[in-house]
Short mmCIF file of C-alpha atoms in Angstrom, two decimals:
data_model
loop_
_atom_site.label_atom_id
_atom_site.label_comp_id
_atom_site.label_asym_id
_atom_site.label_seq_id
_atom_site.Cartn_x
_atom_site.Cartn_y
_atom_site.Cartn_z
CA VAL A 32 -10.87 66.39 -116.23
CA ALA A 33 -11.01 66.80 -112.47
CA CYS A 34 -13.63 64.04 -112.27
CA ARG A 35 -11.49 61.73 -114.35
CA LEU A 36 -8.42 62.38 -112.21
CA ALA A 37 -10.19 61.77 -108.90
CA ARG A 38 -10.60 58.32 -107.43
CA ASP A 39 -14.11 56.95 -107.73
CA PRO A 40 -16.30 57.57 -104.64
CA VAL A 41 -16.29 53.90 -103.59
CA THR A 42 -12.49 53.74 -103.51
CA GLU A 43 -12.34 57.10 -101.74
CA ALA A 44 -14.79 55.91 -99.08
CA LEU A 45 -12.85 52.67 -98.72
CA LEU A 46 -9.55 54.44 -98.17
CA ARG A 47 -11.21 56.73 -95.61
CA GLY A 48 -12.03 53.61 -93.58
CA ASP A 49 -15.68 53.14 -94.52
CA GLY A 50 -16.10 49.39 -93.97
CA ALA A 51 -19.32 49.19 -96.02
CA ALA A 52 -17.49 50.48 -99.10
CA TRP A 53 -15.38 47.31 -99.25
CA GLU A 54 -18.43 45.19 -100.12
CA THR A 55 -19.40 47.63 -102.87
CA PHE A 56 -15.83 47.57 -104.18
CA VAL A 57 -15.74 43.76 -104.12
CA ARG A 58 -19.12 43.46 -105.88
CA ARG A 59 -18.04 45.95 -108.54
CA TYR A 60 -14.66 44.40 -109.37
CA ALA A 61 -14.98 40.69 -108.46
CA ARG A 62 -15.95 39.70 -112.02
CA LEU A 63 -13.04 41.60 -113.51
CA ILE A 64 -10.58 39.96 -111.13
CA VAL A 65 -12.09 36.52 -111.71
CA ALA A 66 -11.65 37.05 -115.45
CA ALA A 67 -8.00 38.03 -114.96
CA VAL A 68 -7.43 34.95 -112.78
CA ARG A 69 -9.06 32.72 -115.39
CA GLY A 70 -6.29 33.69 -117.75
CA PHE A 71 -4.12 31.31 -115.70
CA VAL A 72 -6.35 28.65 -114.13
CA GLN A 73 -9.76 27.19 -114.96
CA SER A 74 -10.75 25.02 -112.03
CA PRO A 75 -13.48 26.85 -110.08
CA GLY A 76 -11.84 26.07 -106.73
CA GLU A 77 -8.49 27.43 -107.85
CA VAL A 78 -10.09 30.51 -109.38
CA GLU A 79 -11.86 31.22 -106.08
CA ASP A 80 -8.69 30.78 -104.03
CA LEU A 81 -6.54 32.91 -106.30
CA THR A 82 -9.19 35.64 -106.51
CA GLN A 83 -9.17 35.68 -102.73
CA ASP A 84 -5.36 36.07 -102.86
CA VAL A 85 -5.83 39.17 -105.03
CA PHE A 86 -8.29 40.70 -102.56
CA VAL A 87 -5.96 39.85 -99.67
CA ARG A 88 -3.16 41.69 -101.44
CA LEU A 89 -5.39 44.72 -101.98
CA CYS A 90 -6.44 44.75 -98.30
CA LYS A 91 -2.97 44.16 -96.89
CA ASP A 92 -1.43 46.80 -94.63
CA ASP A 93 -4.52 48.96 -94.58
CA PHE A 94 -4.96 48.95 -98.39
CA ARG A 95 -1.35 50.02 -99.00
CA LEU A 96 -1.38 48.77 -102.60
CA LEU A 97 -4.77 50.29 -103.39
CA ARG A 98 -3.56 53.63 -101.99
CA SER A 99 -0.70 53.60 -104.51
CA PHE A 100 -3.16 53.66 -107.42
CA ASP A 101 -3.08 56.95 -109.29
CA PRO A 102 -6.25 57.63 -111.32
CA SER A 103 -4.46 60.28 -113.38
CA ARG A 104 -2.24 57.58 -114.88
CA ALA A 105 -4.58 54.68 -115.61
CA ALA A 106 -8.09 53.32 -115.27
CA LEU A 107 -8.75 51.35 -112.09
CA SER A 108 -9.97 48.33 -114.08
CA THR A 109 -6.71 48.24 -116.08
CA TRP A 110 -4.60 48.57 -112.95
CA LEU A 111 -6.60 45.85 -111.14
CA THR A 112 -6.09 43.48 -114.06
CA ILE A 113 -2.32 44.03 -113.94
CA VAL A 114 -2.27 43.55 -110.14
CA ALA A 115 -4.44 40.42 -110.35
CA ARG A 116 -2.26 38.80 -112.98
CA SER A 117 0.92 39.58 -111.07
CA THR A 118 -0.57 38.16 -107.85
CA VAL A 119 -1.69 34.95 -109.56
CA ARG A 120 1.67 34.49 -111.23
CA ASP A 121 3.48 34.92 -107.90
CA ALA A 122 1.11 32.47 -106.18
CA LEU A 123 1.54 29.83 -108.90
CA ARG A 124 5.32 30.27 -108.76
CA ARG A 125 5.28 29.73 -104.99
CA ARG A 126 3.11 26.62 -105.41
CA ARG A 127 5.49 25.18 -107.97
CA ALA A 128 8.39 25.79 -105.61
CA GLU A 129 6.53 24.09 -102.74
CA ALA A 130 5.64 21.11 -104.95
CA VAL A 131 9.29 20.20 -105.60
CA PRO A 132 10.33 17.27 -103.34
CA ILE A 133 12.94 18.39 -100.83
CA ASP A 134 15.36 15.68 -102.00
CA MET A 135 15.40 17.26 -105.43
CA VAL A 136 16.46 20.66 -104.11
CA PRO A 137 20.23 21.22 -104.07
CA GLU A 138 21.58 21.83 -100.57
CA SER A 139 22.92 25.24 -101.59
CA ARG A 140 19.39 26.39 -102.42
CA LEU A 141 18.07 25.39 -98.99
CA ALA A 142 20.38 27.89 -97.33
CA ILE A 143 18.79 30.76 -99.19
CA ASP A 144 16.75 33.24 -97.22
CA PRO A 145 13.06 32.33 -97.65
CA VAL A 146 12.16 35.98 -98.30
CA GLU A 147 11.50 36.42 -102.02
CA PRO A 148 14.26 38.46 -103.64
CA VAL A 149 13.19 41.80 -105.06
CA PRO A 150 14.31 42.16 -108.69
CA LYS A 151 16.94 44.85 -109.08
CA LEU A 152 17.75 47.06 -112.03
CA LYS A 153 20.54 49.44 -112.92
CA LEU A 154 19.23 52.92 -112.31
CA PRO A 155 19.30 54.09 -115.97
CA GLU A 156 17.23 51.06 -116.99
CA ALA A 157 14.67 51.78 -114.30
CA LEU A 158 14.48 55.49 -114.92
CA LEU A 159 15.40 56.41 -118.48
CA SER A 160 14.07 55.51 -121.90
CA PRO A 161 16.39 53.57 -124.25
CA ARG A 162 16.82 56.70 -126.36
CA GLN A 163 17.80 58.80 -123.33
CA ARG A 164 20.31 56.13 -122.22
CA GLU A 165 21.76 55.97 -125.71
CA ILE A 166 22.19 59.73 -125.92
CA LEU A 167 23.84 60.00 -122.49
CA ALA A 168 26.17 57.10 -123.32
CA MET A 169 27.20 58.77 -126.59
CA LEU A 170 27.74 62.16 -124.95
CA TYR A 171 29.60 61.00 -121.83
CA ASP A 172 31.03 57.52 -122.49
CA GLN A 173 32.01 58.09 -126.13
CA GLU A 174 32.58 61.84 -125.65
CA MET A 175 30.66 62.79 -128.78
CA ASP A 176 29.22 66.28 -129.13
CA VAL A 177 25.55 67.04 -129.78
CA ALA A 178 25.98 67.43 -133.55
CA GLU A 179 27.76 64.08 -133.79
CA VAL A 180 25.08 62.33 -131.74
CA ALA A 181 22.34 63.89 -133.86
CA ALA A 182 24.06 62.78 -137.04
CA ALA A 183 24.66 59.26 -135.71
CA LEU A 184 21.03 58.82 -134.68
CA GLY A 185 19.62 60.69 -137.66
CA ILE A 186 17.69 63.13 -135.48
CA ASP A 187 17.60 66.87 -134.95
CA PRO A 188 20.27 68.32 -132.58
CA GLN A 189 17.47 70.02 -130.65
CA THR A 190 15.89 66.60 -130.00
CA VAL A 191 19.24 65.41 -128.62
CA ARG A 192 19.46 68.43 -126.31
CA SER A 193 15.86 67.95 -125.14
CA ALA A 194 16.29 64.22 -124.42
CA HIS A 195 19.56 64.95 -122.61
CA HIS A 196 17.93 67.64 -120.48
CA LYS A 197 14.97 65.42 -119.50
CA ALA A 198 17.27 62.53 -118.61
CA ILE A 199 19.52 64.70 -116.43
CA VAL A 200 16.49 66.18 -114.65
CA LYS A 201 15.26 62.65 -113.87
CA LEU A 202 18.64 61.52 -112.54
CA ARG A 203 19.01 64.66 -110.41
CA ALA A 204 15.52 64.19 -109.00
CA HIS A 205 16.29 60.58 -108.13
CA PHE A 206 19.49 61.35 -106.25
CA LYS A 207 17.95 64.41 -104.59
CA ALA A 208 15.06 62.27 -103.32
CA GLU A 209 17.53 59.63 -102.18
CA THR A 210 19.65 62.04 -100.17
CA GLY A 211 16.90 64.43 -99.14
CA MET B 169 33.35 82.70 -114.35
CA SER B 170 32.81 82.89 -118.12
CA GLY B 171 29.92 81.23 -119.89
CA ARG B 172 32.30 78.70 -121.44
CA ASP B 173 33.71 77.73 -118.02
CA ARG B 174 30.23 77.41 -116.56
CA LYS B 175 29.16 75.18 -119.43
CA SER B 176 32.20 73.00 -119.04
CA GLU B 177 31.63 72.67 -115.28
CA GLU B 178 27.98 71.76 -115.86
CA SER B 179 29.07 69.17 -118.40
CA ARG B 180 31.49 67.65 -115.85
CA ALA B 181 28.71 67.52 -113.23
CA ASN B 182 26.34 65.86 -115.71
CA ARG B 183 28.98 63.31 -116.65
CA ALA B 184 29.53 62.53 -112.94
CA LEU B 185 25.77 62.11 -112.52
CA TRP B 186 25.61 59.71 -115.46
CA LEU B 187 28.53 57.64 -114.13
CA ARG B 188 26.99 57.55 -110.66
CA SER B 189 23.66 56.37 -112.08
CA GLN B 190 25.38 53.54 -113.95
CA ALA B 191 26.93 52.33 -110.71
CA THR B 192 23.59 52.47 -108.87
CA VAL B 193 21.30 49.48 -108.62
CA VAL B 194 17.73 50.00 -107.44
CA PRO B 195 15.09 47.48 -106.38
CA GLU B 196 12.25 47.28 -108.85
CA ASP B 197 9.38 49.35 -107.50
CA GLU B 198 6.35 47.04 -107.60
CA THR B 199 3.70 49.74 -107.19
CA GLY B 200 5.39 51.97 -109.77
CA ARG B 201 5.62 49.04 -112.17
CA PHE B 202 1.89 48.28 -111.89
CA LEU B 203 1.06 51.90 -112.64
CA ASP B 204 3.53 52.06 -115.54
CA LEU B 205 2.09 48.94 -117.16
CA ALA B 206 -1.50 50.09 -116.65
CA ALA B 207 -0.70 53.55 -118.03
CA PHE B 208 1.00 51.98 -121.04
CA ALA B 209 -1.97 49.67 -121.63
CA ASP B 210 -4.34 52.65 -121.46
CA GLY B 211 -2.09 54.66 -123.82
CA ARG B 212 -1.58 57.47 -121.32
CA LEU B 213 2.22 57.74 -121.52
CA ASP B 214 4.12 60.37 -123.47
CA GLY B 215 6.75 59.43 -126.04
CA GLU B 216 9.78 58.99 -123.75
CA GLU B 217 7.86 57.13 -121.03
CA ALA B 218 6.14 54.90 -123.58
CA GLU B 219 9.56 54.05 -125.03
CA ARG B 220 10.88 53.17 -121.57
CA ILE B 221 7.97 50.80 -120.89
CA ALA B 222 8.18 49.32 -124.38
CA ALA B 223 11.81 48.49 -123.64
CA LEU B 224 10.77 46.90 -120.34
CA LEU B 225 8.12 44.82 -122.11
CA ALA B 226 10.65 43.69 -124.70
CA ARG B 227 12.84 42.12 -122.03
CA ASP B 228 9.99 40.92 -119.77
CA PRO B 229 7.51 38.68 -121.63
CA GLU B 230 5.35 38.27 -118.50
CA ALA B 231 4.81 42.02 -118.29
CA ALA B 232 4.04 42.06 -122.03
CA SER B 233 1.42 39.34 -121.60
CA ASP B 234 -0.17 41.34 -118.74
CA VAL B 235 -0.54 44.37 -120.99
CA MET B 236 -1.99 42.22 -123.76
CA ALA B 237 -4.43 40.63 -121.31
CA VAL B 238 -5.83 44.01 -120.28
CA ALA B 239 -7.62 44.30 -123.60
CA SER B 240 -9.33 40.95 -123.13
CA THR B 241 -10.54 41.64 -119.59
CA THR B 242 -11.46 45.32 -119.80
CA GLY B 243 -12.30 45.87 -123.45
CA ASP B 244 -15.04 44.48 -125.64
CA ARG B 245 -14.36 40.99 -124.38
CA ALA B 246 -15.02 41.95 -120.77
CA PRO B 247 -16.07 39.05 -118.54
CA SER B 248 -19.72 38.14 -118.83
CA VAL B 249 -21.99 37.39 -115.88
CA ALA B 250 -22.27 33.77 -117.07
CA ASP B 251 -18.45 33.38 -116.99
CA ALA B 252 -18.27 34.68 -113.46
CA ASP B 253 -21.23 32.59 -112.28
CA ASN B 254 -19.38 29.47 -113.35
CA VAL B 255 -16.91 30.00 -110.55
CA GLY B 256 -19.52 30.88 -107.93
CA ILE B 257 -19.16 34.64 -107.91
CA GLU B 258 -21.29 34.93 -104.76
CA ARG B 259 -18.90 32.66 -102.86
CA VAL B 260 -15.98 34.77 -104.08
CA ILE B 261 -17.72 37.94 -102.90
CA VAL B 262 -18.65 36.54 -99.48
CA ARG B 263 -15.06 35.38 -98.87
CA ALA B 264 -13.61 38.71 -99.97
CA CYS B 265 -16.08 40.68 -97.82
CA GLY B 266 -14.94 38.64 -94.84
CA LEU B 267 -11.46 40.12 -95.24
CA ALA B 268 -12.61 43.63 -94.37
CA THR B 269 -14.45 42.32 -91.30
CA GLN B 270 -11.28 40.60 -90.10
CA ALA B 271 -9.22 43.70 -90.80
CA SER B 272 -11.62 46.00 -88.97
CA GLU B 273 -11.76 43.63 -85.97
CA ARG B 274 -7.96 43.58 -85.81
CA ARG B 275 -7.66 47.35 -85.76
CA ARG B 276 -10.73 48.18 -83.65
CA VAL B 277 -9.94 50.95 -81.18
CA LEU B 278 -11.85 51.43 -77.96
CA LEU B 279 -13.00 55.01 -77.85
CA PHE B 280 -13.53 56.74 -74.55
CA SER B 281 -16.04 59.53 -74.58
CA ARG B 282 -14.48 62.95 -74.40
CA PRO B 283 -15.23 64.73 -71.11
CA ALA B 284 -17.78 67.48 -71.48
CA ALA B 285 -16.65 71.11 -71.18
CA ARG B 286 -18.57 71.66 -67.93
CA SER B 287 -16.55 68.96 -66.24
CA SER B 288 -13.55 71.31 -66.04
CA ALA B 289 -15.30 73.25 -63.23
CA MET B 290 -16.13 69.98 -61.52
CA ARG B 291 -12.55 68.87 -61.91
CA GLY B 292 -11.29 72.12 -60.30
CA LEU B 293 -13.66 71.67 -57.38
CA ALA B 294 -12.59 68.07 -56.98
CA GLU B 295 -8.91 69.09 -57.05
CA TRP B 296 -9.35 71.74 -54.32
CA THR B 297 -11.51 69.41 -52.23
CA SER B 298 -8.96 66.65 -52.43
CA LEU B 299 -6.17 69.10 -51.55
CA ALA B 300 -8.12 70.35 -48.53
CA ALA B 301 -8.90 66.79 -47.50
CA ALA B 302 -5.24 65.88 -47.82
CA LEU B 303 -4.19 68.86 -45.64
CA ALA B 304 -6.81 67.97 -43.01
CA MET B 305 -5.62 64.37 -42.99
CA VAL B 306 -1.98 65.44 -42.61
CA GLY B 307 -2.91 67.86 -39.77
CA TRP B 308 -4.95 65.28 -37.95
CA PHE B 309 -2.31 62.64 -38.43
CA GLY B 310 0.43 64.98 -37.16
CA PHE B 311 -1.67 66.00 -34.17
CA ALA B 312 -2.45 62.39 -33.34
CA MET B 313 1.20 61.45 -33.57
CA GLY B 314 2.21 64.41 -31.39
CA SER B 315 -0.34 63.70 -28.65
CA ASP B 316 0.50 60.01 -28.67
CA ALA B 317 4.15 60.86 -28.28
CA SER B 318 3.53 63.24 -25.35
CA LEU B 319 1.34 60.63 -23.69
CA ALA B 320 3.98 58.00 -24.18
CA PHE B 321 6.70 60.26 -22.72
CA GLY B 322 4.47 61.14 -19.80
CA GLN B 323 3.72 57.51 -19.02
CA THR B 324 7.39 56.53 -19.31
CA ALA B 325 8.39 59.29 -16.97
CA GLN B 326 5.75 58.31 -14.45
CA GLN B 327 6.65 54.67 -14.52
CA ASN B 328 10.46 54.81 -14.51
CA GLN B 329 11.67 58.11 -13.00
CA PRO B 330 10.39 60.12 -10.07
CA SER B 331 9.51 63.60 -11.12
CA ILE B 332 11.56 66.60 -9.98
CA VAL B 333 8.63 67.93 -7.97
CA HIS B 334 8.24 64.59 -6.29
CA GLU B 335 11.96 64.52 -5.54
CA LEU B 336 11.81 68.00 -4.12
CA ILE B 337 9.01 67.35 -1.73
CA GLU B 338 9.70 63.70 -0.89
CA PRO B 339 10.91 63.81 2.71
CA ASP B 340 12.88 60.55 2.55
CA ASN B 341 15.12 61.13 -0.40
CA GLY B 342 14.49 64.66 -1.68
CA ILE B 343 17.06 67.47 -1.61
CA LEU B 344 15.11 69.10 1.17
CA HIS B 345 15.63 65.97 3.28
CA ASP B 346 18.98 67.16 4.73
CA LEU B 347 17.72 70.67 5.04
CA GLY B 348 14.81 69.32 7.03
CA MET B 349 17.25 67.43 9.26
CA GLU B 350 19.29 70.57 9.91
CA VAL B 351 16.22 72.56 10.64
CA GLN B 352 15.12 69.84 12.99
CA THR B 353 18.50 69.88 14.70
#
């Protein structure tokens, strides 16, 4: 289990600053990233450029993104595929935006800050499962008791209590981290 | 405080927490999202977490397509060498390897060798020598200034004012001049 949870040696060496490890990393994962990019574009030139964009993103800020990878949660190949697809989609979106003639852009849009907006979510959506949100809403917005919630959802009262407890722990941890 | 009161207070606190969370908007965490999607695709999430991501996928078709695509790029239909060669995989690799070279050149640090341990004795000797040299310089400089000053005063006195001795013994204008006259008379 310990082996599975640890980063592979190449990634470890890379994050320690071993320059030679980058080439090994690139050789190992280039095909995977190319395949992910080819899900969007087919022209060899475009595939090359967008694959380079993915590697740039991985390298950026001293491998900040790569450092965020947690091997206990997913396989590196899965994570790289998700990152590659997201990078390509962002790049294509930017290209489409650049390709629009300036006369076609409403003046109000030109005043917008060029920094890409970060999508925002209400905290319960970002943190809690739909079931947890539903249970908290029933308990606190509709002021139902546990037995009523259990009956309404057709589940065991103990399941309601457990989901409630987990949700409250998550919310507390979020606000504690925010203030602490 | 009774158990009933405590329970009611806890319930009030939990309600406040729930209301506060509903009024809070957070930026979507990109790195967390990548990990969540990858974990979901690999089937490593527990029931509650899997439900949360399933809800996210239901309202975000792009994220859903990413999860679906994982199977085609990492599973049985993993990219073949021929596929990759079509886009010049070597060119891709060479370009990507160049990134690390650029990054390492940007952050290269000039390292100075650490002084050896024996140099501390040398440094002490150098410190005392320089202190002694400084004292000698100050002494010599002070002495030179003092002697120059006495010479200058001496020369000024000789050039501009007759000395007291000279005045005393000078027969024409000294204080003994009148005395000499009286003696003579």
